[in-house]
XYZ file of C-alpha atoms in Angstrom:
227
model
C 0.000 0.000 0.000
C 3.006 2.282 -0.268
C 4.391 2.527 3.256
C 8.194 2.635 3.118
C 8.998 2.755 6.851
C 7.463 -0.062 8.888
C 8.078 -0.753 12.568
C 8.309 -4.533 12.676
C 8.727 -5.091 16.375
C 10.754 -5.020 19.559
C 13.290 -7.812 18.928
C 14.964 -7.550 22.325
C 11.631 -7.898 24.168
C 11.069 -11.602 23.520
C 12.498 -14.553 21.621
C 9.353 -14.629 19.462
C 9.851 -11.098 18.199
C 13.574 -11.703 17.695
C 12.883 -14.804 15.566
C 10.169 -13.056 13.531
C 12.653 -10.344 12.573
C 15.397 -12.858 11.758
C 12.961 -14.762 9.520
C 11.971 -11.585 7.674
C 15.639 -10.788 7.015
C 17.030 -14.257 6.308
C 14.171 -15.277 3.992
C 14.349 -11.974 2.060
C 10.782 -10.894 2.812
C 11.670 -7.184 3.068
C 11.579 -5.218 -0.226
C 14.779 -3.320 -0.983
C 13.014 0.054 -0.868
C 11.398 -0.557 2.525
C 13.082 0.486 5.772
C 12.255 -1.621 8.795
C 12.086 0.055 12.178
C 12.907 -1.699 15.456
C 12.053 -0.466 18.929
C 14.332 -0.719 21.962
C 14.628 0.830 25.395
C 17.761 2.873 26.124
C 19.343 -0.046 28.010
C 22.750 -1.373 26.910
C 22.037 -5.118 26.851
C 18.781 -4.591 24.914
C 20.507 -2.290 22.409
C 23.211 -4.893 21.770
C 20.571 -7.603 21.285
C 18.777 -5.344 18.798
C 21.916 -4.890 16.712
C 22.275 -8.679 16.591
C 18.669 -8.927 15.386
C 19.023 -6.473 12.476
C 22.180 -7.992 10.993
C 21.800 -8.501 7.263
C 18.913 -6.104 6.710
C 19.377 -3.436 4.031
C 17.725 -0.420 5.670
C 16.965 -0.072 9.381
C 15.748 2.654 11.735
C 16.895 1.915 15.300
C 14.221 3.535 17.467
C 15.289 3.922 21.096
C 13.462 5.559 23.964
C 13.267 6.223 27.666
C 10.530 7.775 29.743
C 10.778 11.448 30.623
C 7.502 12.379 32.346
C 7.356 14.014 35.752
C 5.479 11.024 37.202
C 7.767 8.295 35.885
C 10.893 10.216 36.874
C 9.569 10.241 40.422
C 7.874 6.835 40.724
C 9.815 4.550 38.350
C 13.342 5.916 38.029
C 13.788 7.931 41.257
C 15.945 10.354 39.261
C 15.990 14.033 38.484
C 15.873 15.230 34.878
C 19.648 15.158 34.493
C 19.622 11.491 35.473
C 17.038 10.815 32.770
C 19.097 12.747 30.201
C 22.131 10.646 31.155
C 20.210 7.430 30.377
C 19.273 8.727 26.919
C 22.757 10.026 26.114
C 24.438 6.784 27.188
C 22.038 4.866 24.953
C 22.724 7.224 22.044
C 26.486 6.892 22.440
C 26.290 3.098 22.470
C 24.070 3.040 19.364
C 26.480 5.350 17.541
C 29.448 3.205 18.592
C 27.752 -0.012 17.444
C 26.879 1.632 14.119
C 30.427 2.832 13.545
C 31.787 -0.663 14.302
C 29.047 -2.474 12.386
C 30.237 -5.112 9.945
C 28.022 -5.193 6.882
C 26.316 -2.824 4.487
C 23.145 -2.122 6.462
C 22.074 1.510 6.216
C 21.225 2.463 9.807
C 19.235 5.546 10.771
C 18.335 6.727 14.252
C 15.083 7.580 15.988
C 14.666 8.754 19.574
C 11.467 9.098 21.598
C 11.157 10.887 24.927
C 8.477 8.437 26.012
C 5.495 10.185 27.648
C 6.494 13.426 25.912
C 3.038 14.874 26.563
C 3.568 14.444 30.321
C 6.992 16.104 30.255
C 7.783 19.783 30.767
C 8.478 21.089 27.271
C 11.829 22.654 28.161
C 12.947 19.289 29.532
C 11.740 17.530 26.375
C 13.782 19.966 24.275
C 16.842 19.538 26.504
C 16.900 15.738 26.355
C 16.367 15.649 22.600
C 19.099 18.235 22.032
C 21.492 16.146 24.148
C 20.622 13.000 22.164
C 21.136 14.826 18.863
C 24.584 15.926 19.975
C 25.524 12.419 21.155
C 24.398 10.914 17.835
C 26.194 13.563 15.776
C 23.007 14.525 13.942
C 23.373 16.786 10.909
C 21.154 18.252 8.225
C 22.494 15.586 5.857
C 21.964 12.790 8.384
C 19.071 13.856 10.628
C 17.728 11.955 13.611
C 13.990 11.282 13.841
C 12.674 12.838 17.050
C 9.408 11.077 17.821
C 7.058 12.803 20.253
C 4.320 10.570 21.733
C 0.976 11.769 23.022
C 1.116 9.020 25.620
C -2.322 7.629 26.595
C -3.591 10.676 24.683
C -3.434 12.768 27.844
C -3.570 15.952 25.742
C -6.401 17.267 23.625
C -5.398 17.857 19.977
C -4.968 21.617 20.363
C -2.723 21.197 23.417
C -0.629 18.503 21.745
C -0.176 20.703 18.665
C 0.871 23.589 20.920
C 3.468 21.311 22.528
C 4.806 20.305 19.103
C 5.005 23.928 17.993
C 6.817 24.965 21.190
C 9.243 22.057 20.875
C 10.087 22.894 17.252
C 10.596 26.595 17.976
C 12.996 25.924 20.836
C 14.948 22.924 19.502
C 18.562 23.821 18.674
C 19.842 22.641 15.283
C 16.288 22.057 14.029
C 17.535 21.211 10.521
C 19.246 18.110 11.915
C 15.960 16.547 13.049
C 12.846 15.062 11.487
C 9.958 15.825 13.835
C 7.692 12.790 14.136
C 4.410 12.552 16.028
C 3.081 9.421 17.687
C -0.585 9.930 18.603
C -2.445 7.477 20.773
C -6.229 7.366 20.609
C -7.511 6.996 24.165
C -9.741 10.063 23.691
C -10.667 9.032 20.148
C -8.997 12.116 18.681
C -5.742 10.640 17.384
C -6.352 11.723 13.791
C -7.030 15.283 14.889
C -3.827 15.222 16.951
C -1.858 14.141 13.881
C -3.404 16.716 11.563
C -3.040 19.646 13.958
C 0.540 18.577 14.717
C 1.412 18.604 11.015
C -0.036 22.112 10.810
C 2.185 22.982 13.787
C 5.287 21.840 11.882
C 5.643 18.065 12.314
C 7.269 16.212 9.391
C 6.248 12.608 10.006
C 3.411 10.610 11.565
C 3.496 7.173 13.198
C 0.376 5.045 13.314
C -1.172 1.649 12.723
C -3.439 0.234 10.033
C -7.028 0.924 11.151
C -5.690 1.743 14.619
C -4.922 -1.928 15.350
C -1.663 -1.887 17.283
C 0.197 0.052 19.914
C 3.934 0.403 19.360
C 3.526 3.175 16.826
C 0.599 4.617 18.759
C -3.051 3.808 18.071
C -3.604 6.367 15.347
C -5.421 5.017 12.289
C -2.800 5.829 9.649
C -5.248 4.865 6.880
C -7.660 7.642 7.862
C -4.807 10.162 7.975
C -3.571 9.059 4.530
C -7.047 9.258 2.969
C -7.694 12.647 4.582
């Protein structure tokens, strides 16, 4: 149907997902002009497992993330914002190192998500993404995808679009980033979130066919495409 970037799973999360990805690659099921995208937390052992899983693919987006919201910083990580930035930067540095030492001709691109972006203070969201961009060595010629989730759709579409606009206006080195939105649909307004975010300056939208799925949000990408 024309989609050229497809998130195929979380290969470090389970043996099943790892084997599905290996089968896709080893049996040549991925068209040459399609980039597969794999999801991984910013944790060293999971990142290394992910690089094992993608070996032999032609085009890959390595999509890494860690949570940044006020609540999860307090309840899950017991860290201040600098501690959360350190997790992201360490993950970015390892991914860059593994790419530079990668044996093979896989074209690897990077994507970073401040998970629970919509529950994060916008200045903190900008700061962590700027630090990741620097660690990855992002440039205009080789931009990172910065993916900004509306986690559990806690924001109405107008608020989410305002957050996207603020983020874009304050992000240093904006030309070195592709701004991606990742709407969920808990309120039933995921399509509106995507459309208003594109009007606010977003470059890319993540979603699922007919809204069936979760790891690229719950936005119905078909409705967005037809609109």
